[in-house]
PDB file of C-alpha atoms in Angstrom:
ATOM      1  CA  UNK A   1      14.663 -27.022  11.566  1.00  0.00           C
ATOM      2  CA  UNK A   2      13.393 -30.078   9.534  1.00  0.00           C
ATOM      3  CA  UNK A   3      14.390 -28.518   6.222  1.00  0.00           C
ATOM      4  CA  UNK A   4      17.011 -25.710   6.417  1.00  0.00           C
ATOM      5  CA  UNK A   5      15.011 -22.782   7.515  1.00  0.00           C
ATOM      6  CA  UNK A   6      11.573 -24.424   7.228  1.00  0.00           C
ATOM      7  CA  UNK A   7      10.284 -25.779  10.599  1.00  0.00           C
ATOM      8  CA  UNK A   8       6.624 -26.427   9.536  1.00  0.00           C
ATOM      9  CA  UNK A   9       4.919 -28.484   7.021  1.00  0.00           C
ATOM     10  CA  UNK A  10       4.129 -26.156   4.055  1.00  0.00           C
ATOM     11  CA  UNK A  11       0.706 -24.877   3.766  1.00  0.00           C
ATOM     12  CA  UNK A  12      -1.791 -26.326   1.113  1.00  0.00           C
ATOM     13  CA  UNK A  13      -2.898 -24.160  -1.801  1.00  0.00           C
ATOM     14  CA  UNK A  14      -6.410 -23.479   0.032  1.00  0.00           C
ATOM     15  CA  UNK A  15      -4.979 -23.475   3.582  1.00  0.00           C
ATOM     16  CA  UNK A  16      -5.246 -20.085   5.489  1.00  0.00           C
ATOM     17  CA  UNK A  17      -2.952 -18.520   7.868  1.00  0.00           C
ATOM     18  CA  UNK A  18      -5.637 -18.004  10.768  1.00  0.00           C
ATOM     19  CA  UNK A  19      -3.094 -16.724  13.464  1.00  0.00           C
ATOM     20  CA  UNK A  20      -2.520 -12.983  14.032  1.00  0.00           C
ATOM     21  CA  UNK A  21       0.370 -13.483  16.540  1.00  0.00           C
ATOM     22  CA  UNK A  22       3.429 -15.895  16.517  1.00  0.00           C
ATOM     23  CA  UNK A  23       4.031 -18.706  16.206  1.00  0.00           C
ATOM     24  CA  UNK A  24       3.207 -18.182  12.692  1.00  0.00           C
ATOM     25  CA  UNK A  25       4.576 -19.441   9.584  1.00  0.00           C
ATOM     26  CA  UNK A  26       5.179 -18.665   5.756  1.00  0.00           C
ATOM     27  CA  UNK A  27       3.304 -20.642   3.266  1.00  0.00           C
ATOM     28  CA  UNK A  28       6.373 -22.691   2.495  1.00  0.00           C
ATOM     29  CA  UNK A  29       6.943 -23.699   6.228  1.00  0.00           C
ATOM     30  CA  UNK A  30       9.161 -20.947   7.643  1.00  0.00           C
ATOM     31  CA  UNK A  31       8.724 -19.575  11.038  1.00  0.00           C
ATOM     32  CA  UNK A  32       7.728 -15.788  11.340  1.00  0.00           C
ATOM     33  CA  UNK A  33       9.694 -14.221  14.025  1.00  0.00           C
ATOM     34  CA  UNK A  34       9.148 -10.944  15.731  1.00  0.00           C
ATOM     35  CA  UNK A  35      10.909  -8.734  18.305  1.00  0.00           C
ATOM     36  CA  UNK A  36      13.555  -6.119  18.675  1.00  0.00           C
ATOM     37  CA  UNK A  37      16.464  -8.563  18.533  1.00  0.00           C
ATOM     38  CA  UNK A  38      15.640 -10.112  15.200  1.00  0.00           C
ATOM     39  CA  UNK A  39      17.930  -9.350  12.226  1.00  0.00           C
ATOM     40  CA  UNK A  40      17.678  -9.771   8.443  1.00  0.00           C
ATOM     41  CA  UNK A  41      18.072 -13.388   7.399  1.00  0.00           C
ATOM     42  CA  UNK A  42      19.139 -15.038   4.176  1.00  0.00           C
ATOM     43  CA  UNK A  43      18.677 -13.099   0.790  1.00  0.00           C
ATOM     44  CA  UNK A  44      15.495 -15.220   0.304  1.00  0.00           C
ATOM     45  CA  UNK A  45      13.806 -13.855   3.475  1.00  0.00           C
ATOM     46  CA  UNK A  46      12.066 -10.666   4.257  1.00  0.00           C
ATOM     47  CA  UNK A  47      12.248  -8.352   7.174  1.00  0.00           C
ATOM     48  CA  UNK A  48       9.759  -5.779   7.877  1.00  0.00           C
ATOM     49  CA  UNK A  49       9.481  -2.722  10.325  1.00  0.00           C
ATOM     50  CA  UNK A  50       5.985  -1.602  11.021  1.00  0.00           C
ATOM     51  CA  UNK A  51       4.408   0.895  13.298  1.00  0.00           C
ATOM     52  CA  UNK A  52       2.755  -0.820  16.524  1.00  0.00           C
ATOM     53  CA  UNK A  53      -1.015  -1.453  16.684  1.00  0.00           C
ATOM     54  CA  UNK A  54      -2.027   1.856  17.953  1.00  0.00           C
ATOM     55  CA  UNK A  55      -3.488   5.260  17.203  1.00  0.00           C
ATOM     56  CA  UNK A  56      -0.084   6.841  17.484  1.00  0.00           C
ATOM     57  CA  UNK A  57       1.110  10.202  16.066  1.00  0.00           C
ATOM     58  CA  UNK A  58       2.842  10.310  12.618  1.00  0.00           C
ATOM     59  CA  UNK A  59       4.219  13.757  13.196  1.00  0.00           C
ATOM     60  CA  UNK A  60       4.379  15.964  11.140  1.00  0.00           C
ATOM     61  CA  UNK A  61       1.789  14.505   9.102  1.00  0.00           C
ATOM     62  CA  UNK A  62      -1.940  14.906   9.579  1.00  0.00           C
ATOM     63  CA  UNK A  63      -3.864  11.901  11.276  1.00  0.00           C
ATOM     64  CA  UNK A  64      -2.813   8.328  11.917  1.00  0.00           C
ATOM     65  CA  UNK A  65      -3.482   4.802  11.141  1.00  0.00           C
ATOM     66  CA  UNK A  66      -7.055   4.207   9.563  1.00  0.00           C
ATOM     67  CA  UNK A  67      -7.015   7.561   7.755  1.00  0.00           C
ATOM     68  CA  UNK A  68      -6.332   8.452   4.138  1.00  0.00           C
ATOM     69  CA  UNK A  69      -4.350  11.597   4.996  1.00  0.00           C
ATOM     70  CA  UNK A  70      -0.628  11.464   5.128  1.00  0.00           C
ATOM     71  CA  UNK A  71      -0.381  10.457   8.695  1.00  0.00           C
ATOM     72  CA  UNK A  72      -2.260   7.356   7.958  1.00  0.00           C
ATOM     73  CA  UNK A  73      -0.610   6.204   4.608  1.00  0.00           C
ATOM     74  CA  UNK A  74       2.907   7.795   4.460  1.00  0.00           C
ATOM     75  CA  UNK A  75       5.101   4.992   5.669  1.00  0.00           C
ATOM     76  CA  UNK A  76       8.990   4.641   4.507  1.00  0.00           C
ATOM     77  CA  UNK A  77      10.058   1.558   2.759  1.00  0.00           C
ATOM     78  CA  UNK A  78      13.576   0.198   3.539  1.00  0.00           C
ATOM     79  CA  UNK A  79      14.949  -1.987   0.666  1.00  0.00           C
ATOM     80  CA  UNK A  80      17.877  -4.216   1.180  1.00  0.00           C
ATOM     81  CA  UNK A  81      19.239  -5.933  -1.964  1.00  0.00           C
ATOM     82  CA  UNK A  82      22.851  -5.765  -2.528  1.00  0.00           C
ATOM     83  CA  UNK A  83      22.748  -7.532  -5.842  1.00  0.00           C
ATOM     84  CA  UNK A  84      20.075  -5.607  -7.121  1.00  0.00           C
ATOM     85  CA  UNK A  85      20.221  -1.899  -5.927  1.00  0.00           C
ATOM     86  CA  UNK A  86      22.850   0.127  -7.788  1.00  0.00           C
ATOM     87  CA  UNK A  87      25.813   1.464  -5.995  1.00  0.00           C
ATOM     88  CA  UNK A  88      24.653   5.080  -6.351  1.00  0.00           C
ATOM     89  CA  UNK A  89      21.475   4.387  -4.653  1.00  0.00           C
ATOM     90  CA  UNK A  90      22.717   2.552  -1.864  1.00  0.00           C
ATOM     91  CA  UNK A  91      22.076   4.402   1.534  1.00  0.00           C
ATOM     92  CA  UNK A  92      19.979   6.893  -0.470  1.00  0.00           C
ATOM     93  CA  UNK A  93      16.456   8.322   0.028  1.00  0.00           C
ATOM     94  CA  UNK A  94      14.171   8.277  -3.113  1.00  0.00           C
ATOM     95  CA  UNK A  95      11.102  10.344  -2.759  1.00  0.00           C
ATOM     96  CA  UNK A  96       9.018   8.768  -5.514  1.00  0.00           C
ATOM     97  CA  UNK A  97       5.781   7.637  -3.924  1.00  0.00           C
ATOM     98  CA  UNK A  98       4.973   3.896  -3.870  1.00  0.00           C
ATOM     99  CA  UNK A  99       2.224   1.669  -2.808  1.00  0.00           C
ATOM    100  CA  UNK A 100       1.698  -1.732  -1.381  1.00  0.00           C
ATOM    101  CA  UNK A 101       0.479  -2.866  -4.702  1.00  0.00           C
ATOM    102  CA  UNK A 102       3.987  -2.227  -6.099  1.00  0.00           C
ATOM    103  CA  UNK A 103       5.283  -5.137  -4.118  1.00  0.00           C
ATOM    104  CA  UNK A 104       3.748  -7.640  -6.197  1.00  0.00           C
ATOM    105  CA  UNK A 105       4.666  -6.131  -9.432  1.00  0.00           C
ATOM    106  CA  UNK A 106       8.333  -5.776  -8.057  1.00  0.00           C
ATOM    107  CA  UNK A 107       8.513  -9.396  -7.177  1.00  0.00           C
ATOM    108  CA  UNK A 108       7.049 -10.531 -10.592  1.00  0.00           C
ATOM    109  CA  UNK A 109       9.877  -8.660 -12.319  1.00  0.00           C
ATOM    110  CA  UNK A 110      12.694  -9.786 -10.116  1.00  0.00           C
ATOM    111  CA  UNK A 111      11.785 -13.318 -10.459  1.00  0.00           C
ATOM    112  CA  UNK A 112      11.461 -13.172 -14.141  1.00  0.00           C
ATOM    113  CA  UNK A 113       7.949 -14.499 -14.292  1.00  0.00           C
ATOM    114  CA  UNK A 114       4.746 -13.550 -15.801  1.00  0.00           C
ATOM    115  CA  UNK A 115       1.738 -12.521 -13.556  1.00  0.00           C
ATOM    116  CA  UNK A 116      -0.898 -15.216 -14.348  1.00  0.00           C
ATOM    117  CA  UNK A 117      -4.322 -14.296 -15.862  1.00  0.00           C
ATOM    118  CA  UNK A 118      -5.905 -17.493 -14.128  1.00  0.00           C
ATOM    119  CA  UNK A 119      -5.419 -19.613 -11.071  1.00  0.00           C
ATOM    120  CA  UNK A 120      -6.874 -22.933 -12.002  1.00  0.00           C
ATOM    121  CA  UNK A 121     -10.255 -22.150 -13.531  1.00  0.00           C
ATOM    122  CA  UNK A 122     -10.368 -18.697 -11.976  1.00  0.00           C
ATOM    123  CA  UNK A 123      -9.541 -15.505 -13.665  1.00  0.00           C
ATOM    124  CA  UNK A 124      -7.204 -13.272 -11.583  1.00  0.00           C
ATOM    125  CA  UNK A 125      -7.518  -9.304 -11.581  1.00  0.00           C
ATOM    126  CA  UNK A 126      -4.638  -7.664 -13.460  1.00  0.00           C
ATOM    127  CA  UNK A 127      -1.704  -6.144 -11.598  1.00  0.00           C
ATOM    128  CA  UNK A 128      -2.514  -2.695 -10.365  1.00  0.00           C
ATOM    129  CA  UNK A 129       0.975  -1.679  -9.144  1.00  0.00           C
ATOM    130  CA  UNK A 130       4.308  -1.012 -10.975  1.00  0.00           C
ATOM    131  CA  UNK A 131       7.811  -2.500 -10.358  1.00  0.00           C
ATOM    132  CA  UNK A 132      10.065  -0.574  -8.029  1.00  0.00           C
ATOM    133  CA  UNK A 133      13.079  -2.020  -9.635  1.00  0.00           C
ATOM    134  CA  UNK A 134      13.719   1.207 -11.755  1.00  0.00           C
ATOM    135  CA  UNK A 135      13.914   3.226  -8.513  1.00  0.00           C
ATOM    136  CA  UNK A 136      16.694   0.750  -7.257  1.00  0.00           C
ATOM    137  CA  UNK A 137      18.652   1.905 -10.089  1.00  0.00           C
ATOM    138  CA  UNK A 138      17.853   5.659  -9.751  1.00  0.00           C
ATOM    139  CA  UNK A 139      15.430   5.892 -12.422  1.00  0.00           C
ATOM    140  CA  UNK A 140      11.769   7.037 -12.529  1.00  0.00           C
ATOM    141  CA  UNK A 141       8.888   4.574 -11.912  1.00  0.00           C
ATOM    142  CA  UNK A 142       6.902   3.833 -15.002  1.00  0.00           C
ATOM    143  CA  UNK A 143       3.541   4.583 -13.447  1.00  0.00           C
ATOM    144  CA  UNK A 144       0.847   5.499 -15.835  1.00  0.00           C
ATOM    145  CA  UNK A 145      -2.026   6.000 -13.169  1.00  0.00           C
ATOM    146  CA  UNK A 146      -2.627   7.634 -10.093  1.00  0.00           C
ATOM    147  CA  UNK A 147      -2.422   5.861  -6.491  1.00  0.00           C
ATOM    148  CA  UNK A 148      -5.705   5.081  -4.842  1.00  0.00           C
ATOM    149  CA  UNK A 149      -6.524   4.477  -1.139  1.00  0.00           C
ATOM    150  CA  UNK A 150      -9.897   3.547   0.663  1.00  0.00           C
ATOM    151  CA  UNK A 151     -10.271   2.257   4.322  1.00  0.00           C
ATOM    152  CA  UNK A 152     -13.319   2.283   6.203  1.00  0.00           C
ATOM    153  CA  UNK A 153     -14.703   5.077   3.902  1.00  0.00           C
ATOM    154  CA  UNK A 154     -11.593   7.171   4.461  1.00  0.00           C
ATOM    155  CA  UNK A 155     -10.643   7.756   0.667  1.00  0.00           C
ATOM    156  CA  UNK A 156      -7.853   9.402  -1.231  1.00  0.00           C
ATOM    157  CA  UNK A 157      -6.251   9.371  -4.797  1.00  0.00           C
ATOM    158  CA  UNK A 158      -2.677  10.905  -5.400  1.00  0.00           C
ATOM    159  CA  UNK A 159      -2.002  11.930  -8.953  1.00  0.00           C
ATOM    160  CA  UNK A 160       1.642  13.455  -9.228  1.00  0.00           C
ATOM    161  CA  UNK A 161       1.803  16.016  -6.384  1.00  0.00           C
ATOM    162  CA  UNK A 162      -1.992  16.508  -6.168  1.00  0.00           C
ATOM    163  CA  UNK A 163      -3.973  14.636  -3.573  1.00  0.00           C
ATOM    164  CA  UNK A 164      -7.667  14.436  -3.116  1.00  0.00           C
ATOM    165  CA  UNK A 165      -8.775  13.072   0.265  1.00  0.00           C
ATOM    166  CA  UNK A 166     -11.919  12.772   2.512  1.00  0.00           C
ATOM    167  CA  UNK A 167     -12.827  11.330   5.783  1.00  0.00           C
ATOM    168  CA  UNK A 168     -15.471   8.565   6.196  1.00  0.00           C
ATOM    169  CA  UNK A 169     -17.123   6.832   9.105  1.00  0.00           C
ATOM    170  CA  UNK A 170     -18.765   3.621   9.061  1.00  0.00           C
ATOM    171  CA  UNK A 171     -21.634   2.919  11.275  1.00  0.00           C
ATOM    172  CA  UNK A 172     -25.411   3.154  11.186  1.00  0.00           C
ATOM    173  CA  UNK A 173     -25.692   5.303   9.107  1.00  0.00           C
ATOM    174  CA  UNK A 174     -22.360   5.534   7.488  1.00  0.00           C
ATOM    175  CA  UNK A 175     -21.109   9.157   6.446  1.00  0.00           C
ATOM    176  CA  UNK A 176     -18.730  10.726   4.027  1.00  0.00           C
ATOM    177  CA  UNK A 177     -17.290  14.198   4.367  1.00  0.00           C
ATOM    178  CA  UNK A 178     -16.490  16.455   1.632  1.00  0.00           C
ATOM    179  CA  UNK A 179     -13.330  16.166  -0.730  1.00  0.00           C
ATOM    180  CA  UNK A 180     -10.160  18.080   0.350  1.00  0.00           C
ATOM    181  CA  UNK A 181      -7.507  18.975  -2.177  1.00  0.00           C
ATOM    182  CA  UNK A 182      -3.839  19.389  -1.463  1.00  0.00           C
ATOM    183  CA  UNK A 183      -0.557  20.283  -3.432  1.00  0.00           C
ATOM    184  CA  UNK A 184       1.700  17.996  -1.752  1.00  0.00           C
ATOM    185  CA  UNK A 185       4.769  19.689  -3.245  1.00  0.00           C
ATOM    186  CA  UNK A 186       4.087  22.587  -1.013  1.00  0.00           C
ATOM    187  CA  UNK A 187       1.871  21.231   1.532  1.00  0.00           C
ATOM    188  CA  UNK A 188       2.757  17.776   2.768  1.00  0.00           C
ATOM    189  CA  UNK A 189       0.964  18.291   6.028  1.00  0.00           C
ATOM    190  CA  UNK A 190      -2.316  18.946   4.276  1.00  0.00           C
ATOM    191  CA  UNK A 191      -3.225  22.196   5.922  1.00  0.00           C
ATOM    192  CA  UNK A 192      -4.249  24.333   3.012  1.00  0.00           C
ATOM    193  CA  UNK A 193      -7.521  22.964   1.396  1.00  0.00           C
ATOM    194  CA  UNK A 194      -7.665  23.888  -2.301  1.00  0.00           C
ATOM    195  CA  UNK A 195     -10.762  22.173  -3.144  1.00  0.00           C
ATOM    196  CA  UNK A 196     -12.820  25.368  -3.602  1.00  0.00           C
ATOM    197  CA  UNK A 197      -9.970  27.134  -5.496  1.00  0.00           C
ATOM    198  CA  UNK A 198      -9.469  24.372  -7.961  1.00  0.00           C
ATOM    199  CA  UNK A 199     -13.095  22.697  -8.312  1.00  0.00           C
ATOM    200  CA  UNK A 200     -12.261  21.370 -11.883  1.00  0.00           C
ATOM    201  CA  UNK A 201      -9.268  19.470 -10.667  1.00  0.00           C
ATOM    202  CA  UNK A 202     -10.975  18.107  -7.699  1.00  0.00           C
ATOM    203  CA  UNK A 203     -13.785  16.810  -9.712  1.00  0.00           C
ATOM    204  CA  UNK A 204     -11.379  15.214 -12.108  1.00  0.00           C
ATOM    205  CA  UNK A 205      -9.527  13.551  -9.467  1.00  0.00           C
ATOM    206  CA  UNK A 206     -12.855  12.395  -7.792  1.00  0.00           C
ATOM    207  CA  UNK A 207     -13.865  10.928 -11.172  1.00  0.00           C
ATOM    208  CA  UNK A 208     -10.627   9.008 -11.229  1.00  0.00           C
ATOM    209  CA  UNK A 209     -11.323   7.494  -7.524  1.00  0.00           C
ATOM    210  CA  UNK A 210     -14.678   6.572  -8.653  1.00  0.00           C
ATOM    211  CA  UNK A 211     -13.622   4.709 -11.605  1.00  0.00           C
ATOM    212  CA  UNK A 212     -11.005   2.842  -9.605  1.00  0.00           C
ATOM    213  CA  UNK A 213     -13.339   2.199  -6.872  1.00  0.00           C
ATOM    214  CA  UNK A 214     -15.714   0.158  -9.332  1.00  0.00           C
ATOM    215  CA  UNK A 215     -12.806  -1.549 -11.063  1.00  0.00           C
ATOM    216  CA  UNK A 216     -11.079  -2.475  -7.703  1.00  0.00           C
ATOM    217  CA  UNK A 217     -14.579  -3.646  -6.170  1.00  0.00           C
ATOM    218  CA  UNK A 218     -14.307  -1.048  -3.322  1.00  0.00           C
ATOM    219  CA  UNK A 219     -17.774  -0.130  -4.410  1.00  0.00           C
ATOM    220  CA  UNK A 220     -20.704  -0.875  -4.034  1.00  0.00           C
ATOM    221  CA  UNK A 221     -20.353   0.222  -0.385  1.00  0.00           C
ATOM    222  CA  UNK A 222     -21.105  -2.537   2.195  1.00  0.00           C
ATOM    223  CA  UNK A 223     -22.591   0.243   4.418  1.00  0.00           C
ATOM    224  CA  UNK A 224     -25.917   2.036   4.440  1.00  0.00           C
ATOM    225  CA  UNK A 225     -26.288   5.736   4.175  1.00  0.00           C
ATOM    226  CA  UNK A 226     -28.919   8.053   5.301  1.00  0.00           C
ATOM    227  CA  UNK A 227     -29.827   8.723   1.603  1.00  0.00           C
ATOM    228  CA  UNK A 228     -30.157   4.950   0.721  1.00  0.00           C
TER     229      UNK A 228
END
């Protein structure tokens, strides 16, 4: 290595990582390694375990990658941080739901820095996630809002144990299916749709999702529907 674990020149602030398969590098010049024999590195490195690029089952959850049902979004997080995870939480399972957006908020808290409002002359959208550090200490996450999802018109919002989800399909024309409502505390496999039994709750969650979609620039949709 040229500089410790760095084997490549650091990327510039405007450089893009165009490769999708190794050899790849991190922005600071470290090699990205992959394969069953790779083990965790020094404490300032990251190791991730992900499902393969395939439409594989996520039994017992419903659906799989691409969808917003549990089979498409429910993925475990394995955290290794000996100096930061309390002894009573080591080797334990915490069932509090998290989201990819929480990773940035967690890194900001751990680093002791403040999330910037601007990058150069450009304004930055505020953080959407919350820090996972309280969970590392056996405490509740300080989440004040629901969790939101959208991928190729597959949409969902989870607020506590209630989840509103629907199918979507891109194409010409694009289509959206009716919303489905589930109580995840009793029905994690999303088999008992309660949307007709609790229409007011479904409408309230839909309103939350719509507000988020506008705020997060998910909408306006880039696809055309029959009604357009």
